[in-house]
Structures are given as structure tokens and as C-alpha cells.
């Protein structure tokens, strides 16, 4: 609480403790940034700007680089190197290497044992911690909010600002409590929670706001599930989503490479325990969902808000009263080649993608592998499994998950963003349908003309086996 | 950044809600290391046929009567999706200096303002009226004035649009925000001295 006793939210506590200068009528707040993650795609123009103006990176010790977006996920060659065949990607990666070296920023290059998707490596190395401000030139930076950090995506100009000054100009956002109460049923996951939230509020529902996910269904998620939820906050329009840190959070962080230790750990813990929103803290807006009413979710359209329970039918444009929305839905169904009233269950698919910063962590892979074990991927389906980082890949291999996927007929790849963004050659062909565990189903996102159904790793695995969109729940018997 | 005081131009409408940054510029064009030449890639998958080169004659930006348009009127919630600043770079490269919508995604709006691309928020009635105007008369010209925060319609009606004071100051004076932050060096140092570092090193 504040000295005058006014209850504060988690967001307010983190925001206030990072104010280098408070917001005024004339200017936004100046916010201090604890951790800056950089990658090859949104940084080159920022580094060029530093060079043009003769500036240095203020805090290379609070900055970390990794290669992820445009990197190939194809196998290593006999020298243990992952070859980059795309000349433009190769040049971008070289530029990134040179920039990090020249400006003294630690960086994990392609194939390095720590390399991976930027939002997977921050948490797994213990860099992401409660109460921090974390930014990256990537909208899914919201992922790190799972630790009770204020984490959000920025543009390339802002990447330059943070590199040069470790600060950002920000107008204070509003807050929105997203309460998820009750117990999730078997086969219903964190991904289904967030797809249901976005279907409810729409993709602009969180614009100008920071979410705080609350309620016992959120508390009962492990850190990886919480990251899945926070990851897609931006898909609801919110730049950041946060979850109050608790013992689950602390247990995850403890002992990781960059986590505090000894007396520092005790001090950090005391601080972190004070972060959760105070009783009675006010949010600008609030919504509530019942977890026990959720079933697996899937999207049918061309934005993540176009989601339905997996057994529901595709909505009809005529049922939309708003003209703009009717046009949008009509356009989406044309692109997806779906009919109003059609069921997605049983719709045959061509590709299954398990990966991305939403669902490529070890528990995601374990869930999918447990399901796939002893089963076969349908002949008509190409299934790709892309671990989020080299560390996840090693862990999965040490548990034999790679064999499970391979034996079932899936591809087991190197770490990276891969078909989530289709910059690296991993992509859908025009007209193909995919069930994907990633976060965006925009037109062409996974390859020009490709059509994406977003779903959980369990739904993706079940659909891979059946060769069609499938509810995983009836096939779960005996798996838990 | 160049000063932006007033934008006067003809209009073109894409009456589609939720135009995301993957439509504004598909990810395959993000392998560049500079900002130049992205105009060609703006709305690429809508603008060209299958081969990626032949202009799609049905897409509004390719119609002869809309060539030279510099003010884009879009459906609700423009610019959602990724943080890529390539989106405003591509729009500016394609000759678009202002976008009118009922709402903008936060990151896109921030990125646009930093590049002198003006995001203009209007209500739905005005938006619909502008869609019709663009459709009926491609020569329609609008004037957006930053100082008075007004959009002047052909019938002389003036519509006020929101713009925060700081962004307005930066646009009018061609000030870039980095200069502002760099001048706070001492304040940042003081903050760093009085607040313990959270991560000792990323190395
Ligand atoms: S996995 Fe996809 S969403 Fe995540 S950082 Fe990579 S491209 Fe962005």
C-alpha cells in the first residue's frame, strides 16, 4: 500500500518504482527499463541510428541478444553448424552479430547452446524476474508478465531509445482485471483460457490497458501456462499482461543462471512478496470467466479474436449487426474458405505446427508427446515440432521426447520462431490448413495463402493423429 | 524527424476492420537492415496477384483514380499485431502520410507518431461518411491540421481529433524523442544510483 494507505495494483507498484520522471501535462512518464531483449529483425535500424549519432549502449549489462525470427530450424551439418541459405537472412544475422559485438551486448548466436526465441530464453535463464520492467522490439514481450514483471513490446525507434538511455517515454496505461475462476477440466489448457478471453473481449478489447490475470484458475497454472496466457495479451490489444508472483513463480526462478542467490535471494524474495495487488485495489475495468465452463478453443477466422469452443459452428456474417464487423467476418470466411454454420471438428488439415513463444516450452512438448506416444501422425499431415530454445531442445531430447515425435512421423527441428512468422522458409503453401499452437492467424501469417487454426498443443497433437480438427478430450483416457 | 504541421491530400479507403501489421507489410519483407524501399511491400498480399508482382487491378490502391492519395481511411482498430516499425515505414514509403480510423493499436500508434505518420481518430459516423466520400469522389481532398487538431472535410466541416500534447509538440517542431531522453542523463544516473540493479549482468 501507499503511505496514505490507498491500495495499489501490481501494475501500479511496478510502474511507480520505475519512474525516472513522472508523467505531466506536457510529457509522458520517463520509465526506467531493467531488461532489454534484442533480436535480429527489429534492431538493425536502431543500431544504425546509434552509429549515425555517435552514441553508445548505456547498459549493455542489462541487454541481451538472441537470434530467433529469421533463423532456419533445419538440421545441423556435419560441422554442427546450422546453415543459413537465405542470403538476406544471412546478412541480417551478420549485421546483428557485428552490432552486438561492437556495442558490447552479450548475444546467443544461431546454434549456441543458449539460443532460442527471445521470450523463451529470458525466463529460462532467470533474467526475467518479478517487479522488473522488460522490453523488446517484439509485441509478445507481454510473455514476461507471467512473473509479475511489466513487460511490453516496442518499435525500433524505441529500441534505439532504450539502447541509448535505458529509458522510455510512456503514457500511463489503464488497468483491467481478467478474473478466471474455477477448475479447468481435463484436456483444457492455458491456451484455451487465453483464446476464450480474446474471443470474449475482441482483439481491440485491451487497447490502452494492462491486464492483470487473477483468480484460482490462473493461480493453479504452472509458469509455462502463465507465460502462454500473458503471451497472448497483445492479441487482446493489451501491450502487457501480468500475473502476481507467488511460490510457483519463486520456485521456477530459484537456482537459474541469473537468479539472485544467498542473501540476495532472501532480499529479492522479501521485495517480490510485496508486489501482488493489495486487497481492494481498484482496476479501471474488470471481466470474469468461469474456467470450469471452458472446453478446448480453436479459431476459425483471420484474427485471434475469431475463436470458438471446438464443438461450436462457424458464425454467420448475417448474425453480425455491425456493418464493419459483418464485412470483416465475411472476408475472413472467404479467405479461410469456410461456410457459416460449418463445424470445424472433422475439418481435414495439412499441417500441424507445435512451437512459438506461446507453446514451445518443455511442458508444452511433454503434453503433446504424451498424447502422440504410441500413435501415428496421419499420412496426409506434415507435423513440425520446433522447441523454443536450444535448452528446451536438449531437455526434451534427454527425456526422449524427440524420439516420440519422430517415431510418430513428426519433424523434430532446431529452435526458433519458425512457422509462427514464416520468415525462414518454414511455411504453409497457399490454401493449406494448419492447426498451430502459435498466436496469430492473420492472413498469410504462416505463409502466403496459408490458413491457420490456433489451438493448444493437445488439440494440435490430437488433430495431427486424426488428420482433421479434433477434440483431444475423448482420446485422453488413460493418459493422466 | 521532419516537422509535420499540416497534411493536405486526397483520400483512399480500405474499409476493413482490424488491419494487422502482417497485412500492412508481410514478415518476409522484414529481413532488411534499413528503412528504405519498403513502400513497394505495403499491403503486398492484397496489392499484387499470385506472382507477387502483377498489380491486382481490383485492389483500391492500384486503381488509377486513387493514385497519389496520401490519406488512408481504414476500418476499426488499425495496426494491430506485431510491433514492427516497418509498418509505418512501408506506409510512408507508399506515399501515405495520415491514417484515419476509429481506433489504433497502441504500438502502431506510437511507431507512427515517431515517424511523422499522423494517426487520426474519428467517430464511426465520420468514418462511414469518409468511406462514402472516397468511394463516390476520388478527388476528395482533406486537410489535417496538427496545431488545431482538426480534420477539414470538403464541405468545410471541421472535426477535432485527439493528440497528446507531447506528440503534438514533437510533430510541430520535428523533435525526436531520443534527444529529449538524452538530455535527462543526470536524472537517469541518479535513478540508477538510488535503485539497486535487478539483474547484475546479462553476460
Ligand atoms: S515465436 Fe512468433 S510471436 Fe513469438 S517472437 Fe517469434 S515470431 Fe514473434
mmCIF file with all atom_site columns, N, CA, C and O in Angstrom, chain A residues 226-266:
data_model
loop_
_atom_site.group_PDB
_atom_site.id
_atom_site.type_symbol
_atom_site.label_atom_id
_atom_site.label_alt_id
_atom_site.label_comp_id
_atom_site.label_asym_id
_atom_site.label_entity_id
_atom_site.label_seq_id
_atom_site.pdbx_PDB_ins_code
_atom_site.Cartn_x
_atom_site.Cartn_y
_atom_site.Cartn_z
_atom_site.occupancy
_atom_site.B_iso_or_equiv
_atom_site.pdbx_formal_charge
_atom_site.auth_seq_id
_atom_site.auth_comp_id
_atom_site.auth_asym_id
_atom_site.auth_atom_id
_atom_site.pdbx_PDB_model_num
ATOM 1   N N  . UNK A 1 226 ? 1.246  -19.921 -17.415 1.00 0.00 ? 226 UNK A N  1
ATOM 2   C CA . UNK A 1 226 ? 1.061  -18.490 -17.179 1.00 0.00 ? 226 UNK A CA 1
ATOM 3   C C  . UNK A 1 226 ? 1.705  -17.676 -18.306 1.00 0.00 ? 226 UNK A C  1
ATOM 4   O O  . UNK A 1 226 ? 1.189  -16.639 -18.724 1.00 0.00 ? 226 UNK A O  1
ATOM 5   N N  . UNK A 1 227 ? 2.852  -18.169 -18.793 1.00 0.00 ? 227 UNK A N  1
ATOM 6   C CA . UNK A 1 227 ? 3.507  -17.467 -19.910 1.00 0.00 ? 227 UNK A CA 1
ATOM 7   C C  . UNK A 1 227 ? 2.641  -17.542 -21.167 1.00 0.00 ? 227 UNK A C  1
ATOM 8   O O  . UNK A 1 227 ? 2.537  -16.576 -21.919 1.00 0.00 ? 227 UNK A O  1
ATOM 9   N N  . UNK A 1 228 ? 2.001  -18.690 -21.385 1.00 0.00 ? 228 UNK A N  1
ATOM 10  C CA . UNK A 1 228 ? 1.111  -18.832 -22.537 1.00 0.00 ? 228 UNK A CA 1
ATOM 11  C C  . UNK A 1 228 ? -0.008 -17.788 -22.470 1.00 0.00 ? 228 UNK A C  1
ATOM 12  O O  . UNK A 1 228 ? -0.333 -17.142 -23.466 1.00 0.00 ? 228 UNK A O  1
ATOM 13  N N  . UNK A 1 229 ? -0.571 -17.626 -21.278 1.00 0.00 ? 229 UNK A N  1
ATOM 14  C CA . UNK A 1 229 ? -1.665 -16.670 -21.109 1.00 0.00 ? 229 UNK A CA 1
ATOM 15  C C  . UNK A 1 229 ? -1.167 -15.244 -21.359 1.00 0.00 ? 229 UNK A C  1
ATOM 16  O O  . UNK A 1 229 ? -1.718 -14.501 -22.182 1.00 0.00 ? 229 UNK A O  1
ATOM 17  N N  . UNK A 1 230 ? -0.095 -14.855 -20.670 1.00 0.00 ? 230 UNK A N  1
ATOM 18  C CA . UNK A 1 230 ? 0.403  -13.470 -20.793 1.00 0.00 ? 230 UNK A CA 1
ATOM 19  C C  . UNK A 1 230 ? 0.884  -13.185 -22.211 1.00 0.00 ? 230 UNK A C  1
ATOM 20  O O  . UNK A 1 230 ? 0.724  -12.079 -22.720 1.00 0.00 ? 230 UNK A O  1
ATOM 21  N N  . UNK A 1 231 ? 1.465  -14.189 -22.842 1.00 0.00 ? 231 UNK A N  1
ATOM 22  C CA . UNK A 1 231 ? 1.977  -14.063 -24.207 1.00 0.00 ? 231 UNK A CA 1
ATOM 23  C C  . UNK A 1 231 ? 0.942  -13.462 -25.151 1.00 0.00 ? 231 UNK A C  1
ATOM 24  O O  . UNK A 1 231 ? 1.249  -12.590 -25.970 1.00 0.00 ? 231 UNK A O  1
ATOM 25  N N  . UNK A 1 232 ? -0.295 -13.931 -25.029 1.00 0.00 ? 232 UNK A N  1
ATOM 26  C CA . UNK A 1 232 ? -1.308 -13.502 -25.993 1.00 0.00 ? 232 UNK A CA 1
ATOM 27  C C  . UNK A 1 232 ? -2.102 -12.279 -25.531 1.00 0.00 ? 232 UNK A C  1
ATOM 28  O O  . UNK A 1 232 ? -3.103 -11.920 -26.166 1.00 0.00 ? 232 UNK A O  1
ATOM 29  N N  . UNK A 1 233 ? -1.649 -11.597 -24.475 1.00 0.00 ? 233 UNK A N  1
ATOM 30  C CA . UNK A 1 233 ? -2.311 -10.353 -24.052 1.00 0.00 ? 233 UNK A CA 1
ATOM 31  C C  . UNK A 1 233 ? -2.405 -9.384  -25.216 1.00 0.00 ? 233 UNK A C  1
ATOM 32  O O  . UNK A 1 233 ? -3.421 -8.719  -25.423 1.00 0.00 ? 233 UNK A O  1
ATOM 33  N N  . UNK A 1 234 ? -1.332 -9.311  -26.004 1.00 0.00 ? 234 UNK A N  1
ATOM 34  C CA . UNK A 1 234 ? -1.289 -8.372  -27.135 1.00 0.00 ? 234 UNK A CA 1
ATOM 35  C C  . UNK A 1 234 ? -2.354 -8.733  -28.165 1.00 0.00 ? 234 UNK A C  1
ATOM 36  O O  . UNK A 1 234 ? -2.873 -7.860  -28.868 1.00 0.00 ? 234 UNK A O  1
ATOM 37  N N  . UNK A 1 235 ? -2.718 -9.991  -28.229 1.00 0.00 ? 235 UNK A N  1
ATOM 38  C CA . UNK A 1 235 ? -3.773 -10.417 -29.165 1.00 0.00 ? 235 UNK A CA 1
ATOM 39  C C  . UNK A 1 235 ? -5.139 -9.913  -28.711 1.00 0.00 ? 235 UNK A C  1
ATOM 40  O O  . UNK A 1 235 ? -6.094 -9.899  -29.491 1.00 0.00 ? 235 UNK A O  1
ATOM 41  N N  . UNK A 1 236 ? -5.227 -9.510  -27.442 1.00 0.00 ? 236 UNK A N  1
ATOM 42  C CA . UNK A 1 236 ? -6.434 -8.847  -26.962 1.00 0.00 ? 236 UNK A CA 1
ATOM 43  C C  . UNK A 1 236 ? -6.257 -7.337  -26.965 1.00 0.00 ? 236 UNK A C  1
ATOM 44  O O  . UNK A 1 236 ? -7.066 -6.620  -26.388 1.00 0.00 ? 236 UNK A O  1
ATOM 45  N N  . UNK A 1 237 ? -5.180 -6.863  -27.571 1.00 0.00 ? 237 UNK A N  1
ATOM 46  C CA . UNK A 1 237 ? -4.954 -5.425  -27.699 1.00 0.00 ? 237 UNK A CA 1
ATOM 47  C C  . UNK A 1 237 ? -4.154 -4.811  -26.559 1.00 0.00 ? 237 UNK A C  1
ATOM 48  O O  . UNK A 1 237 ? -3.772 -3.645  -26.634 1.00 0.00 ? 237 UNK A O  1
ATOM 49  N N  . UNK A 1 238 ? -3.893 -5.581  -25.491 1.00 0.00 ? 238 UNK A N  1
ATOM 50  C CA . UNK A 1 238 ? -3.154 -5.028  -24.346 1.00 0.00 ? 238 UNK A CA 1
ATOM 51  C C  . UNK A 1 238 ? -1.662 -5.194  -24.583 1.00 0.00 ? 238 UNK A C  1
ATOM 52  O O  . UNK A 1 238 ? -1.216 -6.269  -24.971 1.00 0.00 ? 238 UNK A O  1
ATOM 53  N N  . UNK A 1 239 ? -0.911 -4.133  -24.337 1.00 0.00 ? 239 UNK A N  1
ATOM 54  C CA . UNK A 1 239 ? 0.533  -4.265  -24.550 1.00 0.00 ? 239 UNK A CA 1
ATOM 55  C C  . UNK A 1 239 ? 1.165  -5.171  -23.511 1.00 0.00 ? 239 UNK A C  1
ATOM 56  O O  . UNK A 1 239 ? 2.192  -5.764  -23.755 1.00 0.00 ? 239 UNK A O  1
ATOM 57  N N  . UNK A 1 240 ? 0.560  -5.232  -22.325 1.00 0.00 ? 240 UNK A N  1
ATOM 58  C CA . UNK A 1 240 ? 1.143  -6.056  -21.267 1.00 0.00 ? 240 UNK A CA 1
ATOM 59  C C  . UNK A 1 240 ? 0.054  -6.803  -20.531 1.00 0.00 ? 240 UNK A C  1
ATOM 60  O O  . UNK A 1 240 ? -1.085 -6.345  -20.447 1.00 0.00 ? 240 UNK A O  1
ATOM 61  N N  . UNK A 1 241 ? 0.416  -7.969  -20.014 1.00 0.00 ? 241 UNK A N  1
ATOM 62  C CA . UNK A 1 241 ? -0.463 -8.733  -19.136 1.00 0.00 ? 241 UNK A CA 1
ATOM 63  C C  . UNK A 1 241 ? 0.399  -9.205  -17.983 1.00 0.00 ? 241 UNK A C  1
ATOM 64  O O  . UNK A 1 241 ? 1.559  -9.574  -18.192 1.00 0.00 ? 241 UNK A O  1
ATOM 65  N N  . UNK A 1 242 ? -0.129 -9.163  -16.767 1.00 0.00 ? 242 UNK A N  1
ATOM 66  C CA . UNK A 1 242 ? 0.690  -9.509  -15.610 1.00 0.00 ? 242 UNK A CA 1
ATOM 67  C C  . UNK A 1 242 ? -0.026 -10.526 -14.737 1.00 0.00 ? 242 UNK A C  1
ATOM 68  O O  . UNK A 1 242 ? -1.249 -10.584 -14.708 1.00 0.00 ? 242 UNK A O  1
ATOM 69  N N  . UNK A 1 243 ? 0.778  -11.310 -14.026 1.00 0.00 ? 243 UNK A N  1
ATOM 70  C CA . UNK A 1 243 ? 0.249  -12.238 -13.023 1.00 0.00 ? 243 UNK A CA 1
ATOM 71  C C  . UNK A 1 243 ? 1.083  -12.039 -11.760 1.00 0.00 ? 243 UNK A C  1
ATOM 72  O O  . UNK A 1 243 ? 2.322  -12.001 -11.826 1.00 0.00 ? 243 UNK A O  1
ATOM 73  N N  . UNK A 1 244 ? 0.424  -11.901 -10.632 1.00 0.00 ? 244 UNK A N  1
ATOM 74  C CA . UNK A 1 244 ? 1.151  -11.655 -9.386  1.00 0.00 ? 244 UNK A CA 1
ATOM 75  C C  . UNK A 1 244 ? 2.084  -12.828 -9.088  1.00 0.00 ? 244 UNK A C  1
ATOM 76  O O  . UNK A 1 244 ? 1.692  -13.988 -9.228  1.00 0.00 ? 244 UNK A O  1
ATOM 77  N N  . UNK A 1 245 ? 3.309  -12.538 -8.687  1.00 0.00 ? 245 UNK A N  1
ATOM 78  C CA . UNK A 1 245 ? 4.237  -13.627 -8.370  1.00 0.00 ? 245 UNK A CA 1
ATOM 79  C C  . UNK A 1 245 ? 3.816  -14.335 -7.082  1.00 0.00 ? 245 UNK A C  1
ATOM 80  O O  . UNK A 1 245 ? 3.268  -13.716 -6.177  1.00 0.00 ? 245 UNK A O  1
ATOM 81  N N  . UNK A 1 246 ? 4.060  -15.641 -7.027  1.00 0.00 ? 246 UNK A N  1
ATOM 82  C CA . UNK A 1 246 ? 3.746  -16.435 -5.834  1.00 0.00 ? 246 UNK A CA 1
ATOM 83  C C  . UNK A 1 246 ? 4.796  -17.537 -5.715  1.00 0.00 ? 246 UNK A C  1
ATOM 84  O O  . UNK A 1 246 ? 5.809  -17.510 -6.412  1.00 0.00 ? 246 UNK A O  1
ATOM 85  N N  . UNK A 1 247 ? 4.536  -18.518 -4.854  1.00 0.00 ? 247 UNK A N  1
ATOM 86  C CA . UNK A 1 247 ? 5.548  -19.558 -4.632  1.00 0.00 ? 247 UNK A CA 1
ATOM 87  C C  . UNK A 1 247 ? 5.871  -20.331 -5.914  1.00 0.00 ? 247 UNK A C  1
ATOM 88  O O  . UNK A 1 247 ? 6.995  -20.789 -6.099  1.00 0.00 ? 247 UNK A O  1
ATOM 89  N N  . UNK A 1 248 ? 4.880  -20.475 -6.790  1.00 0.00 ? 248 UNK A N  1
ATOM 90  C CA . UNK A 1 248 ? 5.133  -21.143 -8.076  1.00 0.00 ? 248 UNK A CA 1
ATOM 91  C C  . UNK A 1 248 ? 6.187  -20.361 -8.868  1.00 0.00 ? 248 UNK A C  1
ATOM 92  O O  . UNK A 1 248 ? 7.104  -20.939 -9.470  1.00 0.00 ? 248 UNK A O  1
ATOM 93  N N  . UNK A 1 249 ? 6.054  -19.037 -8.848  1.00 0.00 ? 249 UNK A N  1
ATOM 94  C CA . UNK A 1 249 ? 6.992  -18.174 -9.556  1.00 0.00 ? 249 UNK A CA 1
ATOM 95  C C  . UNK A 1 249 ? 8.401  -18.300 -8.961  1.00 0.00 ? 249 UNK A C  1
ATOM 96  O O  . UNK A 1 249 ? 9.388  -18.459 -9.681  1.00 0.00 ? 249 UNK A O  1
ATOM 97  N N  . UNK A 1 250 ? 8.441  -18.206 -7.621  1.00 0.00 ? 250 UNK A N  1
ATOM 98  C CA . UNK A 1 250 ? 9.750  -18.203 -6.962  1.00 0.00 ? 250 UNK A CA 1
ATOM 99  C C  . UNK A 1 250 ? 10.464 -19.539 -7.165  1.00 0.00 ? 250 UNK A C  1
ATOM 100 O O  . UNK A 1 250 ? 11.672 -19.581 -7.397  1.00 0.00 ? 250 UNK A O  1
ATOM 101 N N  . UNK A 1 251 ? 9.679  -20.635 -7.109  1.00 0.00 ? 251 UNK A N  1
ATOM 102 C CA . UNK A 1 251 ? 10.288 -21.953 -7.286  1.00 0.00 ? 251 UNK A CA 1
ATOM 103 C C  . UNK A 1 251 ? 10.866 -22.084 -8.698  1.00 0.00 ? 251 UNK A C  1
ATOM 104 O O  . UNK A 1 251 ? 11.919 -22.705 -8.897  1.00 0.00 ? 251 UNK A O  1
ATOM 105 N N  . UNK A 1 252 ? 10.191 -21.482 -9.680  1.00 0.00 ? 252 UNK A N  1
ATOM 106 C CA . UNK A 1 252 ? 10.677 -21.552 -11.063 1.00 0.00 ? 252 UNK A CA 1
ATOM 107 C C  . UNK A 1 252 ? 12.006 -20.804 -11.204 1.00 0.00 ? 252 UNK A C  1
ATOM 108 O O  . UNK A 1 252 ? 12.942 -21.258 -11.869 1.00 0.00 ? 252 UNK A O  1
ATOM 109 N N  . UNK A 1 253 ? 12.097 -19.645 -10.566 1.00 0.00 ? 253 UNK A N  1
ATOM 110 C CA . UNK A 1 253 ? 13.271 -18.787 -10.744 1.00 0.00 ? 253 UNK A CA 1
ATOM 111 C C  . UNK A 1 253 ? 14.481 -19.317 -9.968  1.00 0.00 ? 253 UNK A C  1
ATOM 112 O O  . UNK A 1 253 ? 15.619 -19.235 -10.445 1.00 0.00 ? 253 UNK A O  1
ATOM 113 N N  . UNK A 1 254 ? 14.202 -19.875 -8.799  1.00 0.00 ? 254 UNK A N  1
ATOM 114 C CA . UNK A 1 254 ? 15.284 -20.251 -7.890  1.00 0.00 ? 254 UNK A CA 1
ATOM 115 C C  . UNK A 1 254 ? 16.315 -21.150 -8.572  1.00 0.00 ? 254 UNK A C  1
ATOM 116 O O  . UNK A 1 254 ? 15.956 -22.143 -9.198  1.00 0.00 ? 254 UNK A O  1
ATOM 117 N N  . UNK A 1 255 ? 17.574 -20.785 -8.446  1.00 0.00 ? 255 UNK A N  1
ATOM 118 C CA . UNK A 1 255 ? 18.648 -21.618 -8.966  1.00 0.00 ? 255 UNK A CA 1
ATOM 119 C C  . UNK A 1 255 ? 18.964 -21.403 -10.434 1.00 0.00 ? 255 UNK A C  1
ATOM 120 O O  . UNK A 1 255 ? 19.918 -21.983 -10.957 1.00 0.00 ? 255 UNK A O  1
ATOM 121 N N  . UNK A 1 256 ? 18.192 -20.580 -11.128 1.00 0.00 ? 256 UNK A N  1
ATOM 122 C CA . UNK A 1 256 ? 18.518 -20.336 -12.541 1.00 0.00 ? 256 UNK A CA 1
ATOM 123 C C  . UNK A 1 256 ? 19.738 -19.428 -12.650 1.00 0.00 ? 256 UNK A C  1
ATOM 124 O O  . UNK A 1 256 ? 20.081 -18.700 -11.718 1.00 0.00 ? 256 UNK A O  1
ATOM 125 N N  . UNK A 1 257 ? 20.361 -19.468 -13.825 1.00 0.00 ? 257 UNK A N  1
ATOM 126 C CA . UNK A 1 257 ? 21.672 -18.831 -14.000 1.00 0.00 ? 257 UNK A CA 1
ATOM 127 C C  . UNK A 1 257 ? 21.737 -17.397 -13.478 1.00 0.00 ? 257 UNK A C  1
ATOM 128 O O  . UNK A 1 257 ? 22.681 -17.025 -12.791 1.00 0.00 ? 257 UNK A O  1
ATOM 129 N N  . UNK A 1 258 ? 20.749 -16.573 -13.811 1.00 0.00 ? 258 UNK A N  1
ATOM 130 C CA . UNK A 1 258 ? 20.831 -15.165 -13.426 1.00 0.00 ? 258 UNK A CA 1
ATOM 131 C C  . UNK A 1 258 ? 19.971 -14.815 -12.218 1.00 0.00 ? 258 UNK A C  1
ATOM 132 O O  . UNK A 1 258 ? 19.814 -13.645 -11.879 1.00 0.00 ? 258 UNK A O  1
ATOM 133 N N  . UNK A 1 259 ? 19.423 -15.827 -11.580 1.00 0.00 ? 259 UNK A N  1
ATOM 134 C CA . UNK A 1 259 ? 18.603 -15.573 -10.388 1.00 0.00 ? 259 UNK A CA 1
ATOM 135 C C  . UNK A 1 259 ? 19.509 -15.141 -9.245  1.00 0.00 ? 259 UNK A C  1
ATOM 136 O O  . UNK A 1 259 ? 20.661 -15.572 -9.162  1.00 0.00 ? 259 UNK A O  1
ATOM 137 N N  . UNK A 1 260 ? 19.013 -14.288 -8.358  1.00 0.00 ? 260 UNK A N  1
ATOM 138 C CA . UNK A 1 260 ? 19.828 -13.932 -7.193  1.00 0.00 ? 260 UNK A CA 1
ATOM 139 C C  . UNK A 1 260 ? 20.050 -15.175 -6.327  1.00 0.00 ? 260 UNK A C  1
ATOM 140 O O  . UNK A 1 260 ? 19.247 -16.107 -6.362  1.00 0.00 ? 260 UNK A O  1
ATOM 141 N N  . UNK A 1 261 ? 21.129 -15.161 -5.551  1.00 0.00 ? 261 UNK A N  1
ATOM 142 C CA . UNK A 1 261 ? 21.375 -16.309 -4.679  1.00 0.00 ? 261 UNK A CA 1
ATOM 143 C C  . UNK A 1 261 ? 21.816 -15.817 -3.301  1.00 0.00 ? 261 UNK A C  1
ATOM 144 O O  . UNK A 1 261 ? 22.138 -14.641 -3.124  1.00 0.00 ? 261 UNK A O  1
ATOM 145 N N  . UNK A 1 262 ? 21.818 -16.718 -2.344  1.00 0.00 ? 262 UNK A N  1
ATOM 146 C CA . UNK A 1 262 ? 22.259 -16.398 -0.982  1.00 0.00 ? 262 UNK A CA 1
ATOM 147 C C  . UNK A 1 262 ? 21.424 -15.286 -0.379  1.00 0.00 ? 262 UNK A C  1
ATOM 148 O O  . UNK A 1 262 ? 20.196 -15.283 -0.477  1.00 0.00 ? 262 UNK A O  1
ATOM 149 N N  . UNK A 1 263 ? 22.104 -14.326 0.232   1.00 0.00 ? 263 UNK A N  1
ATOM 150 C CA . UNK A 1 263 ? 21.406 -13.216 0.900   1.00 0.00 ? 263 UNK A CA 1
ATOM 151 C C  . UNK A 1 263 ? 20.632 -12.382 -0.122  1.00 0.00 ? 263 UNK A C  1
ATOM 152 O O  . UNK A 1 263 ? 19.564 -11.838 0.177   1.00 0.00 ? 263 UNK A O  1
ATOM 153 N N  . UNK A 1 264 ? 21.153 -12.298 -1.352  1.00 0.00 ? 264 UNK A N  1
ATOM 154 C CA . UNK A 1 264 ? 20.454 -11.540 -2.396  1.00 0.00 ? 264 UNK A CA 1
ATOM 155 C C  . UNK A 1 264 ? 19.096 -12.160 -2.701  1.00 0.00 ? 264 UNK A C  1
ATOM 156 O O  . UNK A 1 264 ? 18.126 -11.466 -2.982  1.00 0.00 ? 264 UNK A O  1
ATOM 157 N N  . UNK A 1 265 ? 19.067 -13.493 -2.657  1.00 0.00 ? 265 UNK A N  1
ATOM 158 C CA . UNK A 1 265 ? 17.790 -14.188 -2.916  1.00 0.00 ? 265 UNK A CA 1
ATOM 159 C C  . UNK A 1 265 ? 16.773 -13.805 -1.837  1.00 0.00 ? 265 UNK A C  1
ATOM 160 O O  . UNK A 1 265 ? 15.628 -13.460 -2.142  1.00 0.00 ? 265 UNK A O  1
ATOM 161 N N  . UNK A 1 266 ? 17.202 -13.831 -0.578  1.00 0.00 ? 266 UNK A N  1
ATOM 162 C CA . UNK A 1 266 ? 16.281 -13.511 0.515   1.00 0.00 ? 266 UNK A CA 1
ATOM 163 C C  . UNK A 1 266 ? 15.756 -12.084 0.377   1.00 0.00 ? 266 UNK A C  1
ATOM 164 O O  . UNK A 1 266 ? 14.570 -11.825 0.575   1.00 0.00 ? 266 UNK A O  1
#
